[in-house]
Amino acid sequence: MADPRGFMKSPRRVAERRPVGERIHDWNEVYPGGVGKALLPIITEQAGRCMDCGIPFCHQGCPLGNLIPEWNDLVWRDDWADAIDRLHATNNFPEFTGRLCPAPCETACVVGINREPVTIKNVEVAIIDVAWERQNVKPEAPEWLTGKTVAVVGSGPAGLAAAQQLTRAGHTVAVYERDDKAGGLLRYGIPEFKMEKVHVDRRINQMEREGTVFRTGVAVGKDITGSQLRDRYDAVVLAMGATVRRELDVPGREFAGIHQAMEYLPQANRVALGQTVEDQILATDKDVVIIGGGDTGADCLGTAIRQGARSVTSLEIMPRPSDERPSAHPWPTYPMVYRVASAHEEGGERVYSVSTKEFVGEDGNVSGLRLVEVEFKDGRFSEVPGSEQVIPAQLVLLAMGFTGPETDGIVAQLGVELDERGNIARDSTYMSNVDGVFVAGDAGRGQSLIVWAIAEGRAAAAGVDGFLSGSTNLPYPIPPTARPLMV
Amino acid sequence: MLSPHQVRPTEGLYDPQNEHDACGVAFVATLTGQASNDIVVKGLTALRNLDHRGAVGAEENTGDGAGILLQTPDRFLREVAGVDLPPVGEYAAGMAFLPLDPAEAESARQKLEGIAAEEGLRVLGWREVPVNPDILGSMARQVLPSFALMFVAAASGNLAGIELDRLAFALRKRSEHELGVYFPSLSSRTLVYKGMLTTDQLDNFFPDLRDDRLESALAIVHSRFSTNTFPSWSLAHPFRFVAHNGEINTARGNRNWMRAREATLASSLIPGDLNRLFPICDPHGSDTASFDEVLELLHLGGRSLPHAVMMMIPEAWENNDVMDPARRAFYEFHATVMEPWDGPAAVCFTDGTQIGAVLDRNGLRPGRFWITEDGLVVLASEAGVLDLDPKTITRKGRLEPGKMFLIDLDERRVIEDDEIKSGLAGEQPYEDWLYSGLVRFEDLPDLEHIVHTHASVTRRQQVFGYTEEELRILIAPIARTGAEALGSMGTDTPIAGISDRPRLIFDYFSQMFAQVTNPPLDAIREEVVTSLAGTIGPEGNLLEPSPASCRMLQLPFPVIDNDELAKIRHMNRDGDMPGFAIHIVRGLYDVHGGGVALKAKLDEICADVSQAVENGARIILLSDRHSNADLAPIPSLLLTGAVHHHMVREKLRSQAGLLVEAGDVREVHHVALLIGYGATAVNPYLALETAEDLAREQVYVEGVEPRNAVRNLVKGLGKGVLKVMSKIGISTVASYTGAQIFDCVGLSQDVIDAYFTGTSSPLGGVGLDVIAQEVAARHAKAYPTQGISSDRRHLEVGGEYQWRREGPEHLFDPETVFRLQHSTRTGRYDIFKQYTSRVDDQSERLMTLRGLFDFKKGLRAPISIDEVEPVSEIVKRFSTGAMSYGSISEEAHTTLAIAMNRLGAKSNTGEGGEDAERLYDPERRSSIKQVASGRFGVTSEYLTNSDDIQIKMAQGAKPGEGGQLPGQKVHPWVAKTRHSTPGVGLISPPPHHDIYSIEDLKQLIHDLKNANPQARIHVKLVSEVGVGTVAAGVAKAKSDVVLISGHDGGTGASPLTSLKHAGGPWELGLAETQQTLLLNGLRDRIVVQTDGQLKTGRDVIIAALLGAEEYGFATAPLVVSGCIMMRVCHLDTCPVGVATQNKELRAKFSGKAEYVVNFFEFIAQEVRELLAELGFRSLDEAIGHAELLDTRAAIEHWKAGGLDLSPIFHVPDVAETLNTSGARHCTTTQDHGLADALDNELIALAADALERGEPVRAQLEIRNVNRTVGTMLGHEVTKRYRAEGLPENTIDLIFLGSAGQSFGAFVPRGITLRLEGDANDYVAKGLSGGRVIVRPPREAQFTAEAQIVAGNVIGFGATAGEIYLRGKVGERFCVRNSGATAVVEGVGDHACEYMTGGRVVILGRTGRNVAAGMSGGTAYVLDLDESLVNREMVELRPVEGEVADMLRSMVQKHFEETGSAVAEQLLGAWEQSVTRFTEIMPTNYRLILEAQQQAAAEGLSEEETTARMMEVAARG
């Protein structure tokens, strides 16, 4: 095991980000040379803080079931080759999760009961970055093919994970993506400064060399119908995400300058990658208001700052979370606490307990928002009388989350049933009511985290493999009903 | 009617095979050789004085057995027989146990006469033996036979003595086998009277014994204490040649070996074909019966009785370098002929002319003897069995380990051990025989070592189902250090029988261990008595030994590496060593053929082995190498069991040795099983290759040469086996081989009968088909059907020792820990129910046996919960587990105590005493005080302030093992409560050194009851097959409470083998206990408690229905207090401050008494809900209603489906067995017999001292039946004056005579006991400040220092006070003394063992192994023979300076108190005398004391001083 007294000897440390003044002038990752490299000087000691618990709650906190104590130990022993092996055993894409995951493993870490938890996510990303650096990540093509074919609809983390698992199990897999490049939200939803796209490219490249076929620019449901898909493949995996965005139906929504975050961010990301976008939505020299205080909101914030916004205000209807874990979210559950993303360090103002009453406009363009303060009591919001104010805004970005999968198109064509929340229903093998049609990721679960998406993709692959082969050796990290531990 | 030697049949979980006994034994003989009635009378008197060593069950008038063996009383027989008898010696007489029905008896007689005629004997006549059945209890009467003396003589010629006895032997054997008629004896030389009687009843029942015409020159008597009350008439001792006090642990193996040897048995002395006499060992006999049967065979087959006894119970010769080479050769030769019959034993034996006694190699039974001027010799389990005039005693002695005491009545003298043994050793040129016959390993040529590639190792690891965890946790630590890793917090994964995962067949078996009926051994500190050596090769005719008998290969170690195995394979490559011709069995089968193919292959292999042996194979090698995609390895244990038992059945086993080359073996348990089921040696090739591979790849095994990693693993596995053996008290691997000391849960009876014959598997379970399925599942991992291994795991992750998502289920997982903590911390019962439902609902994930249970609803009408007794009543039945202050933090310990005190429930101190501050604090005290083998902190004050006293016989996580607290963990506050020195390591021995048998436990219970008559005495046992019979023994030993712990209980530190593989689930042990107690009519007098991973209200109800009335919880309340199952208690890094002494970590402790109170109230609430559902108003009503339990119907499990749980739910019909109340729970109390105690008189005498502190003086007579004298008086002193006691000598008493056991136990300051006479074992145990002085009677003529004055284990666990003994004493003097001063004039083996403090002066010879495990205190020995010292921890120095002065004053005091001549002489020339002394002092102890003195000299504070001491300890 790792150093038995490491947690007593060493405090928690994280990698240092580049100075704000430097990093807001480029699109590169906020860590010098990438996070993995930035972590190298401290990560051995940090991995040594792992206590090798009798019950590693981190391992439960992570839907993937990452073998965290094992690879912490290996890093501590400087055995990077085995560490990536152990990491890849449960996680196809640690470079994604290592950058993007909010790390429920860390809030479940036992050290965290009365100290600062182990920097598990940092160890993870260090392992995979070192592995790429040392060329320890190689295509793992199957030695034997089953002759069975599978279509995966959607190339986000769930689809990619399912595709990689199935390809390696000997099936022939085609991944359909309506965008020009594979990756889903990873590609155009996540800003470069959080994860440079080279990481996605490397993975896609690895998968292609393993035999996965990518059919990009093909919109399933339009360019190819559900029945065509079923005819052509022995099994279909629907992994097209929950892309229906939550709307804000208040007066003035029709003004120009009010955009969904997912309209704004992909454009910015394309530009950052050197593509040109016509009529790009830009924050430059504007007062920008972002509605929604989550990760997408933070992505919009960092992007707007890099575009040279005059001011950026993030609005959140909920009160400001406490800095400490609240009693309603006891260890090891994932708590609502005040978190500071890298973008938050870069500027902008975070306003809590406010609700937008209407958009104010000039000449058809948005010019401001009328806000009211709200109180959250007994599960309900109530407006604070006399607290209305108008703030200026020339660009408003809605980052309020997603409500579920798109249900016209392929869903309707295949006739798959939805559950009571509008997600695609599936059984314990991730199969929908339509024989041979499987569902993985947000399309079945609803909006969730990237780790859940990968876990679903892996588990669904086991379902598909079992369906095609009669039995399966593929791992099945979670059933579709699994949910985070809560009170 | 049950026939007299029938035993009670199996019922429910009760199995008569599990009975144990222990006893009192004595003999009386006269060196004049003159037969007289006086010897008979003396024998019977001695027997009556051993009464307290025997036992009675529910009926006062049914004894466990008593008997007497005499020389054939010729004069008496001639006068009463009514038969014309030939001269003495030319007729044999013996009592037949015949059917009670006259017609049946007559028919039996006629048949006997027929057999007699066939055997060349003529029946001279019969005599009805008068008996007095009216005095018997109903149980004894139920199985009463009729008794007839039979007289026979040779049909032709005048055969006499042993020659006639050989014919009588044939008659007797055939009579037993063919007619079922039992003869206690049938001999021309001796006659036995015995039966299911108490000692008092024996001569009442057989009026013959009161006839003064009955004459003998010797008498052996025996009083039996059986754990059960179903003894039978035939199982009473003496047998034909022996009476035995103890237990042969290896009997099952010994019987199997005898059976195997029958094929080669031939004798020119015993006429006819021996086949008609087989089996030699009656499979239903007791261990002693079998021993006697083999001894008889060896004796009649031509060996003298001493010779045969020496073969069967050899002394510990293996590690004795100073033994005479000829004698060593004798033993080594005989080791190739027969394995030792191993176990604690004091055996008295006689053939009518020679009479003797011998003690096993460990000396774990007491034996004392006296010889008087007129030639009377008395030998007995204890001193004082006969009143002998001290003036006439010329010699007093004791039996010594492995030594023989022998009297020859023809030669009219004592033959000393040396003389007997050198005589026998010289009979044959054994050294020459060995030189030419025995091949030694080191003489074989070296071969090239083969290195296996990483890929090849990995592939085969997959085949055998290795996990990553096993590499990391099992193999790597041993490969690194040569020792097994430790774990903590017990086990909470499913047992193999219900595990959803493919498990190795090894996992279905668990190791048995010693508790109560015999002691475990300390294989580390007492290594001198152990041996791991064996031999392999064919055996010759046992009855006609020759140089060829030892044509064998000697194996120094039971685990061999690949190179060594290759050497053996090559031995006969050229055909020039046909004695070592090897036959290799390929243990592979067609994996696609399932169970059918597996069975067929096993049958084929067995046939093949028979053929091979016939063709001359002399070594059979079972190998599972070379599996491939189609052929999977047969589990090595199955293969070994199959072949071994086949060879035993076919009587081939002794003709060839058995080696196993197995890939599935990777931990100690596996090796132990293979040896236990018949393998002579094991080559765990894949584990060894794995260790080599890990070392080469530098994974988990860094910085160790691959070669050394292999050596370490070999050594670690072998030493681990030794430890497993020692847990059941077996010292030599030769006798462990084939001894089958395991029980099984989850294998079907078919599998057991075919391959593991004789093993207990009470619940049935899976057959070969499932075993094959399990093999196939592992095999598919290495050879996937699609040719692709797609899960990216080279090996499975594992998860047995630490929870893993993809591993086996654990009762405590993240969710249960979280919900339990959150609910009890917030007081939310709704969340608590989520916790319990996750634990209880095992419909989809089987975890425990009780998970398979269901309640039978509808048998009783549910009632309203309002009618059920309140929570406040239920919680009183709860207790927390015995966790010592030292293993858990003060914060955690106190939190539990406060909570339990608030609830009116009980917390437990654990081993390690209790701080005086808490002792008297009603809020923080623990009401249960534990007494464990180390006796740390056990003082008169501690015991006086208890409500309950718990004797820990075993602990679930590591039954049969001791423990060790390393010096750096003995923090000052821990040291204080343990009465030890900070920084000085403390060892808890595996056995309680005052409990080697059930009668010793009875004695300790009596001692503790005396130390606090108000306290309830508990005995804590661990579930294993047979625990019910032990519990019955415990009830008969007068315990108030018996606790049955599950195997899965937590612990601070335990070797992983024990954590996982020893002991059984409490459901089984509890049910067996309840059933056995009911069958015995003992249930109503004892409270039954259970513990072991109890977690929910449902668990409590199930325990109640199975018979428990009190319930212990340990892990769950700890989790409530913040424990998150780190399982690092042994590392002192507990991050939540529960199991640590580290101050920084303790500050993180977050538990509160309120949370623990919530927990127990929630549990009680759930109990109420279930009681209401089941229709009970209280727990009392529910206890024992196992008929309300059923097997859960809905479960369809690929493995658990085969289990039959009905034996657990069995409720015996008690009405038919006994006239008892039939109560299913405790309704009355034990009679501890304190009213008769001498102490009542002492307390009355000492009234002035007790009330006013005035001096009291008195003189009294004392006898051996006065046990535990002074202890109750001490309790009265402590009650009034606490730890300080009274001023020295305030109560000063003189006793004249022989004191019984435990003289002066726990006596506090202010009491002085002076004994003039002699004393038995356990003098001054737990001495707490008092003074005990023993000297011979003033009128004695003998030289005091040459004679024995007191017995074994003196001063055990003493914390303060003084002991002066004028004369020699027995084994283990001052064992675990931590503060007393003692002076003695000679000691036996293992003196000062485990001592942690105090001062000992030995003015005479010592035995072997002085100062083993001694971590503190000092000893001063006169003329020390340094070779006898165990130097592991101590150093030897001359006595000088201040120390010399102190020594002088001790010797001076000894002289003053005892009038010692030795002391007087030494003092007379002190300057010279002092140079003859050697100081024995533990090195670390010295360093720590020096640091302390240094600090004192520097004027440092107390805290700084202890800091210095701890620093030294840490450097340790």
mmCIF file with all atom_site columns, N, CA, C and O in Angstrom, chain B residues 612-639:
data_model
loop_
_atom_site.group_PDB
_atom_site.id
_atom_site.type_symbol
_atom_site.label_atom_id
_atom_site.label_alt_id
_atom_site.label_comp_id
_atom_site.label_asym_id
_atom_site.label_entity_id
_atom_site.label_seq_id
_atom_site.pdbx_PDB_ins_code
_atom_site.Cartn_x
_atom_site.Cartn_y
_atom_site.Cartn_z
_atom_site.occupancy
_atom_site.B_iso_or_equiv
_atom_site.pdbx_formal_charge
_atom_site.auth_seq_id
_atom_site.auth_comp_id
_atom_site.auth_asym_id
_atom_site.auth_atom_id
_atom_site.pdbx_PDB_model_num
ATOM 1   N N  . ALA B 1 612 ? -0.295  -48.530 -10.048 1.00 0.00 ? 612 ALA B N  1
ATOM 2   C CA . ALA B 1 612 ? 1.084   -48.051 -9.946  1.00 0.00 ? 612 ALA B CA 1
ATOM 3   C C  . ALA B 1 612 ? 1.756   -48.611 -8.703  1.00 0.00 ? 612 ALA B C  1
ATOM 4   O O  . ALA B 1 612 ? 2.906   -49.048 -8.745  1.00 0.00 ? 612 ALA B O  1
ATOM 5   N N  . VAL B 1 613 ? 1.029   -48.608 -7.589  1.00 0.00 ? 613 VAL B N  1
ATOM 6   C CA . VAL B 1 613 ? 1.638   -49.125 -6.359  1.00 0.00 ? 613 VAL B CA 1
ATOM 7   C C  . VAL B 1 613 ? 1.929   -50.609 -6.525  1.00 0.00 ? 613 VAL B C  1
ATOM 8   O O  . VAL B 1 613 ? 2.986   -51.099 -6.125  1.00 0.00 ? 613 VAL B O  1
ATOM 9   N N  . GLU B 1 614 ? 1.003   -51.277 -7.146  1.00 0.00 ? 614 GLU B N  1
ATOM 10  C CA . GLU B 1 614 ? 1.232   -52.702 -7.377  1.00 0.00 ? 614 GLU B CA 1
ATOM 11  C C  . GLU B 1 614 ? 2.471   -52.927 -8.239  1.00 0.00 ? 614 GLU B C  1
ATOM 12  O O  . GLU B 1 614 ? 3.237   -53.854 -8.031  1.00 0.00 ? 614 GLU B O  1
ATOM 13  N N  . ASN B 1 615 ? 2.668   -52.007 -9.182  1.00 0.00 ? 615 ASN B N  1
ATOM 14  C CA . ASN B 1 615 ? 3.832   -52.122 -10.069 1.00 0.00 ? 615 ASN B CA 1
ATOM 15  C C  . ASN B 1 615 ? 5.111   -51.611 -9.438  1.00 0.00 ? 615 ASN B C  1
ATOM 16  O O  . ASN B 1 615 ? 6.135   -51.549 -10.097 1.00 0.00 ? 615 ASN B O  1
ATOM 17  N N  . GLY B 1 616 ? 5.021   -51.183 -8.206  1.00 0.00 ? 616 GLY B N  1
ATOM 18  C CA . GLY B 1 616 ? 6.266   -50.815 -7.524  1.00 0.00 ? 616 GLY B CA 1
ATOM 19  C C  . GLY B 1 616 ? 6.479   -49.350 -7.278  1.00 0.00 ? 616 GLY B C  1
ATOM 20  O O  . GLY B 1 616 ? 7.532   -48.954 -6.785  1.00 0.00 ? 616 GLY B O  1
ATOM 21  N N  . ALA B 1 617 ? 5.510   -48.533 -7.602  1.00 0.00 ? 617 ALA B N  1
ATOM 22  C CA . ALA B 1 617 ? 5.693   -47.108 -7.311  1.00 0.00 ? 617 ALA B CA 1
ATOM 23  C C  . ALA B 1 617 ? 5.733   -46.917 -5.802  1.00 0.00 ? 617 ALA B C  1
ATOM 24  O O  . ALA B 1 617 ? 4.942   -47.505 -5.066  1.00 0.00 ? 617 ALA B O  1
ATOM 25  N N  . ARG B 1 618 ? 6.640   -46.103 -5.334  1.00 0.00 ? 618 ARG B N  1
ATOM 26  C CA . ARG B 1 618 ? 6.788   -45.902 -3.914  1.00 0.00 ? 618 ARG B CA 1
ATOM 27  C C  . ARG B 1 618 ? 6.529   -44.452 -3.504  1.00 0.00 ? 618 ARG B C  1
ATOM 28  O O  . ARG B 1 618 ? 6.427   -44.129 -2.336  1.00 0.00 ? 618 ARG B O  1
ATOM 29  N N  . ILE B 1 619 ? 6.490   -43.577 -4.495  1.00 0.00 ? 619 ILE B N  1
ATOM 30  C CA . ILE B 1 619 ? 6.083   -42.195 -4.245  1.00 0.00 ? 619 ILE B CA 1
ATOM 31  C C  . ILE B 1 619 ? 5.054   -41.838 -5.305  1.00 0.00 ? 619 ILE B C  1
ATOM 32  O O  . ILE B 1 619 ? 5.278   -42.079 -6.492  1.00 0.00 ? 619 ILE B O  1
ATOM 33  N N  . ILE B 1 620 ? 3.927   -41.333 -4.870  1.00 0.00 ? 620 ILE B N  1
ATOM 34  C CA . ILE B 1 620 ? 2.912   -40.881 -5.819  1.00 0.00 ? 620 ILE B CA 1
ATOM 35  C C  . ILE B 1 620 ? 2.979   -39.358 -5.836  1.00 0.00 ? 620 ILE B C  1
ATOM 36  O O  . ILE B 1 620 ? 2.892   -38.721 -4.792  1.00 0.00 ? 620 ILE B O  1
ATOM 37  N N  . LEU B 1 621 ? 3.180   -38.791 -7.014  1.00 0.00 ? 621 LEU B N  1
ATOM 38  C CA . LEU B 1 621 ? 3.197   -37.339 -7.152  1.00 0.00 ? 621 LEU B CA 1
ATOM 39  C C  . LEU B 1 621 ? 1.922   -36.892 -7.853  1.00 0.00 ? 621 LEU B C  1
ATOM 40  O O  . LEU B 1 621 ? 1.673   -37.263 -9.002  1.00 0.00 ? 621 LEU B O  1
ATOM 41  N N  . LEU B 1 622 ? 1.111   -36.138 -7.131  1.00 0.00 ? 622 LEU B N  1
ATOM 42  C CA . LEU B 1 622 ? -0.114  -35.603 -7.719  1.00 0.00 ? 622 LEU B CA 1
ATOM 43  C C  . LEU B 1 622 ? 0.197   -34.232 -8.280  1.00 0.00 ? 622 LEU B C  1
ATOM 44  O O  . LEU B 1 622 ? 0.615   -33.348 -7.541  1.00 0.00 ? 622 LEU B O  1
ATOM 45  N N  . SER B 1 623 ? 0.036   -34.068 -9.569  1.00 0.00 ? 623 SER B N  1
ATOM 46  C CA . SER B 1 623 ? 0.442   -32.818 -10.191 1.00 0.00 ? 623 SER B CA 1
ATOM 47  C C  . SER B 1 623 ? -0.700  -32.227 -11.006 1.00 0.00 ? 623 SER B C  1
ATOM 48  O O  . SER B 1 623 ? -1.406  -32.942 -11.694 1.00 0.00 ? 623 SER B O  1
ATOM 49  N N  . ASP B 1 624 ? -0.859  -30.913 -10.896 1.00 0.00 ? 624 ASP B N  1
ATOM 50  C CA . ASP B 1 624 ? -1.874  -30.273 -11.741 1.00 0.00 ? 624 ASP B CA 1
ATOM 51  C C  . ASP B 1 624 ? -1.221  -29.342 -12.766 1.00 0.00 ? 624 ASP B C  1
ATOM 52  O O  . ASP B 1 624 ? -1.846  -28.433 -13.276 1.00 0.00 ? 624 ASP B O  1
ATOM 53  N N  . ARG B 1 625 ? 0.044   -29.583 -13.057 1.00 0.00 ? 625 ARG B N  1
ATOM 54  C CA . ARG B 1 625 ? 0.698   -28.789 -14.096 1.00 0.00 ? 625 ARG B CA 1
ATOM 55  C C  . ARG B 1 625 ? 0.136   -29.142 -15.475 1.00 0.00 ? 625 ARG B C  1
ATOM 56  O O  . ARG B 1 625 ? -0.511  -30.163 -15.635 1.00 0.00 ? 625 ARG B O  1
ATOM 57  N N  . HIS B 1 626 ? 0.455   -28.317 -16.429 1.00 0.00 ? 626 HIS B N  1
ATOM 58  C CA . HIS B 1 626 ? 0.178   -28.583 -17.849 1.00 0.00 ? 626 HIS B CA 1
ATOM 59  C C  . HIS B 1 626 ? -1.289  -28.596 -18.208 1.00 0.00 ? 626 HIS B C  1
ATOM 60  O O  . HIS B 1 626 ? -1.731  -29.378 -19.042 1.00 0.00 ? 626 HIS B O  1
ATOM 61  N N  . SER B 1 627 ? -2.081  -27.746 -17.580 1.00 0.00 ? 627 SER B N  1
ATOM 62  C CA . SER B 1 627 ? -3.451  -27.602 -18.047 1.00 0.00 ? 627 SER B CA 1
ATOM 63  C C  . SER B 1 627 ? -3.414  -26.841 -19.371 1.00 0.00 ? 627 SER B C  1
ATOM 64  O O  . SER B 1 627 ? -2.436  -26.172 -19.692 1.00 0.00 ? 627 SER B O  1
ATOM 65  N N  . ASN B 1 628 ? -4.475  -26.969 -20.140 1.00 0.00 ? 628 ASN B N  1
ATOM 66  C CA . ASN B 1 628 ? -4.545  -26.239 -21.403 1.00 0.00 ? 628 ASN B CA 1
ATOM 67  C C  . ASN B 1 628 ? -5.977  -25.833 -21.672 1.00 0.00 ? 628 ASN B C  1
ATOM 68  O O  . ASN B 1 628 ? -6.820  -25.896 -20.761 1.00 0.00 ? 628 ASN B O  1
ATOM 69  N N  . ALA B 1 629 ? -6.291  -25.474 -22.891 1.00 0.00 ? 629 ALA B N  1
ATOM 70  C CA . ALA B 1 629 ? -7.623  -24.945 -23.178 1.00 0.00 ? 629 ALA B CA 1
ATOM 71  C C  . ALA B 1 629 ? -8.720  -25.968 -22.916 1.00 0.00 ? 629 ALA B C  1
ATOM 72  O O  . ALA B 1 629 ? -9.862  -25.598 -22.651 1.00 0.00 ? 629 ALA B O  1
ATOM 73  N N  . ASP B 1 630 ? -8.396  -27.246 -22.961 1.00 0.00 ? 630 ASP B N  1
ATOM 74  C CA . ASP B 1 630 ? -9.425  -28.265 -22.743 1.00 0.00 ? 630 ASP B CA 1
ATOM 75  C C  . ASP B 1 630 ? -9.305  -28.937 -21.386 1.00 0.00 ? 630 ASP B C  1
ATOM 76  O O  . ASP B 1 630 ? -10.284 -29.375 -20.809 1.00 0.00 ? 630 ASP B O  1
ATOM 77  N N  . LEU B 1 631 ? -8.087  -29.063 -20.921 1.00 0.00 ? 631 LEU B N  1
ATOM 78  C CA . LEU B 1 631 ? -7.875  -29.776 -19.665 1.00 0.00 ? 631 LEU B CA 1
ATOM 79  C C  . LEU B 1 631 ? -7.672  -28.774 -18.535 1.00 0.00 ? 631 LEU B C  1
ATOM 80  O O  . LEU B 1 631 ? -6.752  -27.957 -18.573 1.00 0.00 ? 631 LEU B O  1
ATOM 81  N N  . ALA B 1 632 ? -8.549  -28.846 -17.550 1.00 0.00 ? 632 ALA B N  1
ATOM 82  C CA . ALA B 1 632 ? -8.431  -27.951 -16.406 1.00 0.00 ? 632 ALA B CA 1
ATOM 83  C C  . ALA B 1 632 ? -7.881  -28.736 -15.220 1.00 0.00 ? 632 ALA B C  1
ATOM 84  O O  . ALA B 1 632 ? -8.043  -29.959 -15.148 1.00 0.00 ? 632 ALA B O  1
ATOM 85  N N  . PRO B 1 633 ? -7.238  -28.024 -14.312 1.00 0.00 ? 633 PRO B N  1
ATOM 86  C CA . PRO B 1 633 ? -6.699  -28.717 -13.146 1.00 0.00 ? 633 PRO B CA 1
ATOM 87  C C  . PRO B 1 633 ? -7.816  -29.176 -12.201 1.00 0.00 ? 633 PRO B C  1
ATOM 88  O O  . PRO B 1 633 ? -8.752  -28.423 -11.924 1.00 0.00 ? 633 PRO B O  1
ATOM 89  N N  . ILE B 1 634 ? -7.696  -30.377 -11.704 1.00 0.00 ? 634 ILE B N  1
ATOM 90  C CA . ILE B 1 634 ? -8.581  -30.833 -10.627 1.00 0.00 ? 634 ILE B CA 1
ATOM 91  C C  . ILE B 1 634 ? -8.114  -30.101 -9.366  1.00 0.00 ? 634 ILE B C  1
ATOM 92  O O  . ILE B 1 634 ? -6.914  -30.035 -9.095  1.00 0.00 ? 634 ILE B O  1
ATOM 93  N N  . PRO B 1 635 ? -9.029  -29.519 -8.590  1.00 0.00 ? 635 PRO B N  1
ATOM 94  C CA . PRO B 1 635 ? -8.579  -28.841 -7.368  1.00 0.00 ? 635 PRO B CA 1
ATOM 95  C C  . PRO B 1 635 ? -7.681  -29.777 -6.553  1.00 0.00 ? 635 PRO B C  1
ATOM 96  O O  . PRO B 1 635 ? -8.025  -30.933 -6.326  1.00 0.00 ? 635 PRO B O  1
ATOM 97  N N  . SER B 1 636 ? -6.530  -29.265 -6.151  1.00 0.00 ? 636 SER B N  1
ATOM 98  C CA . SER B 1 636 ? -5.525  -30.164 -5.585  1.00 0.00 ? 636 SER B CA 1
ATOM 99  C C  . SER B 1 636 ? -6.003  -30.840 -4.316  1.00 0.00 ? 636 SER B C  1
ATOM 100 O O  . SER B 1 636 ? -5.658  -31.987 -4.039  1.00 0.00 ? 636 SER B O  1
ATOM 101 N N  . LEU B 1 637 ? -6.840  -30.139 -3.556  1.00 0.00 ? 637 LEU B N  1
ATOM 102 C CA . LEU B 1 637 ? -7.309  -30.751 -2.309  1.00 0.00 ? 637 LEU B CA 1
ATOM 103 C C  . LEU B 1 637 ? -8.253  -31.916 -2.602  1.00 0.00 ? 637 LEU B C  1
ATOM 104 O O  . LEU B 1 637 ? -8.202  -32.956 -1.943  1.00 0.00 ? 637 LEU B O  1
ATOM 105 N N  . LEU B 1 638 ? -9.069  -31.738 -3.608  1.00 0.00 ? 638 LEU B N  1
ATOM 106 C CA . LEU B 1 638 ? -9.979  -32.811 -3.999  1.00 0.00 ? 638 LEU B CA 1
ATOM 107 C C  . LEU B 1 638 ? -9.180  -34.014 -4.477  1.00 0.00 ? 638 LEU B C  1
ATOM 108 O O  . LEU B 1 638 ? -9.437  -35.161 -4.094  1.00 0.00 ? 638 LEU B O  1
ATOM 109 N N  . LEU B 1 639 ? -8.180  -33.736 -5.281  1.00 0.00 ? 639 LEU B N  1
ATOM 110 C CA . LEU B 1 639 ? -7.339  -34.798 -5.818  1.00 0.00 ? 639 LEU B CA 1
ATOM 111 C C  . LEU B 1 639 ? -6.614  -35.523 -4.686  1.00 0.00 ? 639 LEU B C  1
ATOM 112 O O  . LEU B 1 639 ? -6.558  -36.757 -4.634  1.00 0.00 ? 639 LEU B O  1
#
